[in-house]
Amino acid sequence: MSWGTLTETNNTNCLDELLHAVDAMRAFVIDRMRGRPSEVDGVLQLVRETVWHRAHTFNPDLGGCNAFVFGITRNVVRRELVRRTPPTEELNEEIQ
């Protein structure tokens, strides 16, 4: 099986379910991306791409679609917040 392609009908239905669950994560992403509403759609697109590429690792015996997608969403949001936050300068003076 190559990346991004699903050959069986069950897997295609599963992928549809997983991608639909991404839309349910919008409120979580909006909450976490406080002060950056213009970046929400971009982050959700990254989540969709990640879910697409990792759909073959989804095992319904280990948890539901929402749990799988939530884990991916949480990690993508965390990564994007770190990546998009400018570095702060360290304090050079000793605070007394």
Tab-separated table of N, CA, C and O in Angstrom:
chain	number	residue	atom	x	y	z
A	1	MET	N	0.853	-1.167	0.000
A	1	MET	CA	0.000	0.000	0.000
A	1	MET	C	0.897	1.226	0.000
A	1	MET	O	1.793	1.366	0.801
A	2	SER	N	0.678	2.128	-0.916
A	2	SER	CA	1.482	3.344	-0.965
A	2	SER	C	0.828	4.435	-0.136
A	2	SER	O	-0.339	4.371	0.207
A	3	TRP	N	1.608	5.445	0.181
A	3	TRP	CA	1.106	6.558	0.989
A	3	TRP	C	-0.057	7.239	0.293
A	3	TRP	O	0.004	7.543	-0.888
A	4	GLY	N	-1.089	7.505	1.032
A	4	GLY	CA	-2.208	8.282	0.517
A	4	GLY	C	-3.195	7.515	-0.330
A	4	GLY	O	-4.115	8.096	-0.858
A	5	THR	N	-3.002	6.212	-0.500
A	5	THR	CA	-3.961	5.444	-1.280
A	5	THR	C	-4.505	4.312	-0.430
A	5	THR	O	-3.779	3.649	0.293
A	6	LEU	N	-5.781	4.123	-0.503
A	6	LEU	CA	-6.430	3.033	0.221
A	6	LEU	C	-7.152	2.175	-0.811
A	6	LEU	O	-7.920	2.678	-1.621
A	7	THR	N	-6.897	0.897	-0.777
A	7	THR	CA	-7.434	0.039	-1.824
A	7	THR	C	-8.729	-0.661	-1.435
A	7	THR	O	-9.537	-0.955	-2.284
A	8	GLU	N	-8.936	-0.920	-0.165
A	8	GLU	CA	-10.128	-1.661	0.233
A	8	GLU	C	-11.274	-0.704	0.550
A	8	GLU	O	-11.068	0.400	1.012
A	9	THR	N	-12.485	-1.152	0.317
A	9	THR	CA	-13.666	-0.332	0.575
A	9	THR	C	-13.777	0.026	2.050
A	9	THR	O	-14.089	1.165	2.387
A	10	ASN	N	-13.503	-0.922	2.938
A	10	ASN	CA	-13.583	-0.636	4.374
A	10	ASN	C	-12.609	0.461	4.762
A	10	ASN	O	-12.923	1.320	5.576
A	11	ASN	N	-11.406	0.431	4.205
A	11	ASN	CA	-10.422	1.451	4.511
A	11	ASN	C	-10.850	2.809	3.978
A	11	ASN	O	-10.597	3.831	4.600
A	12	THR	N	-11.499	2.837	2.814
A	12	THR	CA	-11.973	4.091	2.251
A	12	THR	C	-13.055	4.683	3.144
A	12	THR	O	-13.060	5.882	3.411
A	13	ASN	N	-13.972	3.835	3.626
A	13	ASN	CA	-15.005	4.320	4.540
A	13	ASN	C	-14.379	4.827	5.829
A	13	ASN	O	-14.813	5.823	6.389
A	14	CYS	N	-13.360	4.133	6.297
A	14	CYS	CA	-12.665	4.532	7.505
A	14	CYS	C	-11.985	5.881	7.295
A	14	CYS	O	-12.042	6.757	8.158
A	15	LEU	N	-11.350	6.072	6.159
A	15	LEU	CA	-10.692	7.345	5.857
A	15	LEU	C	-11.714	8.473	5.822
A	15	LEU	O	-11.465	9.559	6.349
A	16	ASP	N	-12.874	8.221	5.223
A	16	ASP	CA	-13.930	9.233	5.197
A	16	ASP	C	-14.350	9.610	6.614
A	16	ASP	O	-14.536	10.791	6.922
A	17	GLU	N	-14.468	8.613	7.474
A	17	GLU	CA	-14.825	8.871	8.878
A	17	GLU	C	-13.756	9.687	9.574
A	17	GLU	O	-14.050	10.610	10.330
A	18	LEU	N	-12.507	9.331	9.342
A	18	LEU	CA	-11.399	10.042	9.979
A	18	LEU	C	-11.344	11.492	9.508
A	18	LEU	O	-11.169	12.413	10.323
A	19	LEU	N	-11.492	11.713	8.206
A	19	LEU	CA	-11.448	13.078	7.689
A	19	LEU	C	-12.648	13.888	8.162
A	19	LEU	O	-12.530	15.094	8.396
A	20	HIS	N	-13.786	13.236	8.324
A	20	HIS	CA	-14.959	13.929	8.860
A	20	HIS	C	-14.716	14.327	10.318
A	20	HIS	O	-15.148	15.389	10.762
A	21	ALA	N	-13.992	13.487	11.052
A	21	ALA	CA	-13.693	13.798	12.455
A	21	ALA	C	-12.785	15.008	12.583
A	21	ALA	O	-12.815	15.702	13.604
A	22	VAL	N	-11.995	15.302	11.548
A	22	VAL	CA	-11.134	16.493	11.590
A	22	VAL	C	-11.988	17.742	11.713
A	22	VAL	O	-11.644	18.671	12.466
A	23	ASP	N	-13.115	17.780	11.012
A	23	ASP	CA	-13.992	18.948	11.086
A	23	ASP	C	-14.533	19.157	12.493
A	23	ASP	O	-14.784	20.288	12.908
A	24	ALA	N	-14.683	18.085	13.243
A	24	ALA	CA	-15.164	18.188	14.623
A	24	ALA	C	-14.104	18.788	15.547
A	24	ALA	O	-14.423	19.196	16.666
A	25	MET	N	-12.871	18.858	15.090
A	25	MET	CA	-11.774	19.394	15.909
A	25	MET	C	-11.609	20.906	15.759
A	25	MET	O	-10.756	21.512	16.396
A	26	ARG	N	-12.437	21.543	14.930
A	26	ARG	CA	-12.311	22.986	14.677
A	26	ARG	C	-12.365	23.795	15.968
A	26	ARG	O	-11.540	24.683	16.191
A	27	ALA	N	-13.293	23.494	16.854
A	27	ALA	CA	-13.428	24.261	18.103
A	27	ALA	C	-12.169	24.124	18.954
A	27	ALA	O	-11.711	25.111	19.558
A	28	PHE	N	-11.587	22.934	19.009
A	28	PHE	CA	-10.359	22.727	19.769
A	28	PHE	C	-9.218	23.553	19.184
A	28	PHE	O	-8.474	24.208	19.919
A	29	VAL	N	-9.099	23.547	17.866
A	29	VAL	CA	-8.017	24.303	17.218
A	29	VAL	C	-8.217	25.800	17.438
A	29	VAL	O	-7.258	26.522	17.740
A	30	ILE	N	-9.439	26.280	17.323
A	30	ILE	CA	-9.722	27.703	17.562
A	30	ILE	C	-9.322	28.076	18.974
A	30	ILE	O	-8.705	29.118	19.211
A	31	ASP	N	-9.661	27.222	19.946
A	31	ASP	CA	-9.320	27.501	21.339
A	31	ASP	C	-7.812	27.556	21.538
A	31	ASP	O	-7.294	28.437	22.217
A	32	ARG	N	-7.093	26.615	20.964
A	32	ARG	CA	-5.634	26.549	21.151
A	32	ARG	C	-4.880	27.617	20.378
A	32	ARG	O	-3.795	28.011	20.777
A	33	MET	N	-5.434	28.071	19.274
A	33	MET	CA	-4.760	29.078	18.449
A	33	MET	C	-5.239	30.482	18.816
A	33	MET	O	-5.379	31.342	17.953
A	34	ARG	N	-5.462	30.710	20.099
A	34	ARG	CA	-5.934	32.021	20.559
A	34	ARG	C	-5.057	33.133	19.983
A	34	ARG	O	-3.845	33.046	20.002
A	35	GLY	N	-5.696	34.171	19.504
A	35	GLY	CA	-4.970	35.305	18.960
A	35	GLY	C	-4.467	35.084	17.544
A	35	GLY	O	-3.818	35.944	16.977
A	36	ARG	N	-4.769	33.951	16.976
A	36	ARG	CA	-4.325	33.641	15.616
A	36	ARG	C	-5.467	33.027	14.807
A	36	ARG	O	-5.319	31.938	14.245
A	37	PRO	N	-6.605	33.696	14.727
A	37	PRO	CA	-7.751	33.092	14.032
A	37	PRO	C	-7.502	32.864	12.542
A	37	PRO	O	-8.100	31.971	11.945
A	38	SER	N	-6.617	33.640	11.952
A	38	SER	CA	-6.363	33.474	10.522
A	38	SER	C	-5.565	32.207	10.216
A	38	SER	O	-5.485	31.785	9.060
A	39	GLU	N	-4.975	31.583	11.233
A	39	GLU	CA	-4.154	30.400	11.023
A	39	GLU	C	-4.910	29.091	11.270
A	39	GLU	O	-4.361	28.013	11.047
A	40	VAL	N	-6.152	29.183	11.721
A	40	VAL	CA	-6.921	27.985	12.071
A	40	VAL	C	-7.108	27.071	10.866
A	40	VAL	O	-6.888	25.859	10.954
A	41	ASP	N	-7.508	27.624	9.723
A	41	ASP	CA	-7.745	26.791	8.546
A	41	ASP	C	-6.462	26.128	8.064
A	41	ASP	O	-6.481	24.976	7.625
A	42	GLY	N	-5.347	26.828	8.151
A	42	GLY	CA	-4.072	26.238	7.765
A	42	GLY	C	-3.680	25.072	8.650
A	42	GLY	O	-3.190	24.044	8.173
A	43	VAL	N	-3.924	25.225	9.951
A	43	VAL	CA	-3.611	24.146	10.888
A	43	VAL	C	-4.533	22.958	10.643
A	43	VAL	O	-4.084	21.808	10.640
A	44	LEU	N	-5.812	23.211	10.402
A	44	LEU	CA	-6.740	22.112	10.111
A	44	LEU	C	-6.347	21.385	8.826
A	44	LEU	O	-6.491	20.162	8.738
A	45	GLN	N	-5.817	22.115	7.853
A	45	GLN	CA	-5.358	21.464	6.622
A	45	GLN	C	-4.162	20.558	6.911
A	45	GLN	O	-4.068	19.455	6.384
A	46	LEU	N	-3.258	21.008	7.778
A	46	LEU	CA	-2.133	20.159	8.176
A	46	LEU	C	-2.619	18.899	8.898
A	46	LEU	O	-2.073	17.813	8.710
A	47	VAL	N	-3.666	19.060	9.712
A	47	VAL	CA	-4.242	17.908	10.404
A	47	VAL	C	-4.826	16.936	9.385
A	47	VAL	O	-4.604	15.722	9.473
A	48	ARG	N	-5.553	17.460	8.393
A	48	ARG	CA	-6.133	16.586	7.356
A	48	ARG	C	-5.040	15.807	6.627
A	48	ARG	O	-5.178	14.615	6.374
A	49	GLU	N	-3.963	16.499	6.268
A	49	GLU	CA	-2.866	15.829	5.562
A	49	GLU	C	-2.238	14.740	6.427
A	49	GLU	O	-1.941	13.644	5.944
A	50	THR	N	-2.052	15.045	7.704
A	50	THR	CA	-1.455	14.070	8.609
A	50	THR	C	-2.374	12.863	8.788
A	50	THR	O	-1.919	11.715	8.782
A	51	VAL	N	-3.669	13.112	8.945
A	51	VAL	CA	-4.633	12.011	9.070
A	51	VAL	C	-4.624	11.169	7.792
A	51	VAL	O	-4.645	9.938	7.858
A	52	TRP	N	-4.559	11.812	6.641
A	52	TRP	CA	-4.524	11.096	5.369
A	52	TRP	C	-3.323	10.151	5.310
A	52	TRP	O	-3.439	8.989	4.939
A	53	HIS	N	-2.167	10.666	5.712
A	53	HIS	CA	-0.945	9.860	5.640
A	53	HIS	C	-0.874	8.778	6.714
A	53	HIS	O	-0.203	7.769	6.526
A	54	ARG	N	-1.556	8.984	7.828
A	54	ARG	CA	-1.466	8.016	8.929
A	54	ARG	C	-2.718	7.159	9.075
A	54	ARG	O	-2.832	6.404	10.041
A	55	ALA	N	-3.627	7.268	8.155
A	55	ALA	CA	-4.885	6.509	8.248
A	55	ALA	C	-4.626	5.010	8.302
A	55	ALA	O	-5.377	4.277	8.958
A	56	HIS	N	-3.575	4.552	7.663
A	56	HIS	CA	-3.300	3.109	7.650
A	56	HIS	C	-2.885	2.600	9.032
A	56	HIS	O	-2.915	1.397	9.277
A	57	THR	N	-2.527	3.491	9.956
A	57	THR	CA	-2.141	3.063	11.303
A	57	THR	C	-3.329	3.017	12.258
A	57	THR	O	-3.177	2.559	13.389
A	58	PHE	N	-4.490	3.488	11.805
A	58	PHE	CA	-5.671	3.504	12.671
A	58	PHE	C	-6.156	2.080	12.919
A	58	PHE	O	-6.335	1.294	11.997
A	59	ASN	N	-6.357	1.765	14.199
A	59	ASN	CA	-6.859	0.455	14.590
A	59	ASN	C	-8.111	0.675	15.439
A	59	ASN	O	-8.018	1.133	16.575
A	60	PRO	N	-9.297	0.355	14.916
A	60	PRO	CA	-10.529	0.592	15.664
A	60	PRO	C	-10.614	-0.193	16.967
A	60	PRO	O	-11.373	0.168	17.860
A	61	ASP	N	-9.810	-1.240	17.115
A	61	ASP	CA	-9.812	-2.004	18.361
A	61	ASP	C	-9.142	-1.233	19.497
A	61	ASP	O	-9.372	-1.521	20.667
A	62	LEU	N	-8.305	-0.268	19.144
A	62	LEU	CA	-7.586	0.509	20.165
A	62	LEU	C	-8.305	1.793	20.556
A	62	LEU	O	-7.980	2.393	21.579
A	63	GLY	N	-9.254	2.250	19.755
A	63	GLY	CA	-9.984	3.474	20.075
A	63	GLY	C	-10.778	3.941	18.874
A	63	GLY	O	-10.634	3.421	17.770
A	64	GLY	N	-11.581	4.952	19.112
A	64	GLY	CA	-12.446	5.466	18.054
A	64	GLY	C	-11.748	6.458	17.150
A	64	GLY	O	-10.615	6.885	17.384
A	65	CYS	N	-12.472	6.839	16.105
A	65	CYS	CA	-11.957	7.802	15.133
A	65	CYS	C	-11.633	9.134	15.789
A	65	CYS	O	-10.588	9.726	15.513
A	66	ASN	N	-12.529	9.601	16.652
A	66	ASN	CA	-12.305	10.901	17.279
A	66	ASN	C	-11.056	10.906	18.145
A	66	ASN	O	-10.321	11.896	18.166
A	67	ALA	N	-10.801	9.829	18.854
A	67	ALA	CA	-9.600	9.761	19.692
A	67	ALA	C	-8.343	9.778	18.831
A	67	ALA	O	-7.369	10.469	19.143
A	68	PHE	N	-8.351	9.037	17.739
A	68	PHE	CA	-7.209	8.999	16.822
A	68	PHE	C	-6.947	10.382	16.243
A	68	PHE	O	-5.815	10.882	16.262
A	69	VAL	N	-7.994	11.028	15.754
A	69	VAL	CA	-7.857	12.347	15.143
A	69	VAL	C	-7.503	13.398	16.194
A	69	VAL	O	-6.710	14.303	15.932
A	70	PHE	N	-8.054	13.277	17.401
A	70	PHE	CA	-7.728	14.243	18.441
A	70	PHE	C	-6.239	14.192	18.788
A	70	PHE	O	-5.600	15.227	18.964
A	71	GLY	N	-5.682	13.002	18.883
A	71	GLY	CA	-4.255	12.876	19.173
A	71	GLY	C	-3.407	13.544	18.103
A	71	GLY	O	-2.452	14.266	18.410
A	72	ILE	N	-3.761	13.328	16.861
A	72	ILE	CA	-3.031	13.970	15.764
A	72	ILE	C	-3.218	15.476	15.818
A	72	ILE	O	-2.252	16.244	15.689
A	73	THR	N	-4.445	15.922	16.051
A	73	THR	CA	-4.726	17.358	16.107
A	73	THR	C	-3.939	18.021	17.221
A	73	THR	O	-3.325	19.078	17.018
A	74	ARG	N	-3.950	17.418	18.397
A	74	ARG	CA	-3.215	17.984	19.534
A	74	ARG	C	-1.731	18.147	19.206
A	74	ARG	O	-1.141	19.192	19.469
A	75	ASN	N	-1.145	17.140	18.592
A	75	ASN	CA	0.277	17.200	18.268
A	75	ASN	C	0.582	18.208	17.167
A	75	ASN	O	1.584	18.922	17.236
A	76	VAL	N	-0.271	18.295	16.159
A	76	VAL	CA	-0.061	19.271	15.087
A	76	VAL	C	-0.189	20.684	15.627
A	76	VAL	O	0.630	21.555	15.315
A	77	VAL	N	-1.202	20.939	16.459
A	77	VAL	CA	-1.384	22.274	17.034
A	77	VAL	C	-0.176	22.642	17.889
A	77	VAL	O	0.363	23.756	17.780
A	78	ARG	N	0.266	21.726	18.715
A	78	ARG	CA	1.443	21.991	19.562
A	78	ARG	C	2.664	22.319	18.709
A	78	ARG	O	3.390	23.277	18.968
A	79	ARG	N	2.888	21.522	17.681
A	79	ARG	CA	4.041	21.744	16.793
A	79	ARG	C	3.947	23.098	16.092
A	79	ARG	O	4.936	23.843	16.005
A	80	GLU	N	2.757	23.449	15.626
A	80	GLU	CA	2.592	24.722	14.920
A	80	GLU	C	2.727	25.917	15.853
A	80	GLU	O	3.256	26.952	15.459
A	81	LEU	N	2.251	25.801	17.082
A	81	LEU	CA	2.417	26.904	18.028
A	81	LEU	C	3.889	27.144	18.332
A	81	LEU	O	4.339	28.283	18.401
A	82	VAL	N	4.638	26.075	18.501
A	82	VAL	CA	6.074	26.220	18.759
A	82	VAL	C	6.766	26.802	17.530
A	82	VAL	O	7.601	27.706	17.636
A	83	ARG	N	6.411	26.305	16.365
A	83	ARG	CA	7.052	26.756	15.136
A	83	ARG	C	6.742	28.214	14.821
A	83	ARG	O	7.596	28.954	14.348
A	84	ARG	N	5.528	28.651	15.093
A	84	ARG	CA	5.096	30.001	14.717
A	84	ARG	C	5.323	31.041	15.807
A	84	ARG	O	5.033	32.204	15.606
A	85	THR	N	5.803	30.627	16.950
A	85	THR	CA	6.076	31.571	18.025
A	85	THR	C	7.515	32.055	17.883
A	85	THR	O	8.439	31.250	17.878
A	86	PRO	N	7.688	33.373	17.774
A	86	PRO	CA	9.060	33.876	17.640
A	86	PRO	C	9.847	33.623	18.922
A	86	PRO	O	9.294	33.666	20.024
A	87	PRO	N	11.141	33.347	18.777
A	87	PRO	CA	11.952	33.104	19.974
A	87	PRO	C	12.064	34.362	20.820
A	87	PRO	O	12.096	35.474	20.296
A	88	THR	N	12.093	34.166	22.097
A	88	THR	CA	12.245	35.306	23.001
A	88	THR	C	13.703	35.427	23.401
A	88	THR	O	14.437	34.439	23.451
A	89	GLU	N	14.095	36.651	23.671
A	89	GLU	CA	15.472	36.865	24.100
A	89	GLU	C	15.628	36.476	25.547
A	89	GLU	O	14.732	36.686	26.365
A	90	GLU	N	16.757	35.915	25.864
A	90	GLU	CA	17.020	35.529	27.238
A	90	GLU	C	17.409	36.776	28.035
A	90	GLU	O	17.974	37.728	27.490
A	91	LEU	N	17.107	36.763	29.318
A	91	LEU	CA	17.498	37.855	30.183
A	91	LEU	C	18.993	37.750	30.481
A	91	LEU	O	19.478	36.728	30.972
A	92	ASN	N	19.718	38.792	30.146
A	92	ASN	CA	21.151	38.786	30.375
A	92	ASN	C	21.509	39.288	31.764
A	92	ASN	O	22.569	38.991	32.296
A	93	GLU	N	20.638	40.097	32.328
A	93	GLU	CA	20.909	40.651	33.638
A	93	GLU	C	20.373	39.724	34.715
A	93	GLU	O	19.354	39.086	34.558
A	94	GLU	N	21.085	39.704	35.807
A	94	GLU	CA	20.633	38.892	36.936
A	94	GLU	C	19.528	39.645	37.668
A	94	GLU	O	19.659	40.815	37.980
A	95	ILE	N	18.447	38.973	37.908
A	95	ILE	CA	17.302	39.580	38.599
A	95	ILE	C	17.503	39.418	40.085
A	95	ILE	O	17.719	38.327	40.582
A	96	GLN	N	17.432	40.554	40.791
A	96	GLN	CA	17.660	40.500	42.238
A	96	GLN	C	16.359	40.621	42.984
A	96	GLN	O	15.481	41.286	42.707
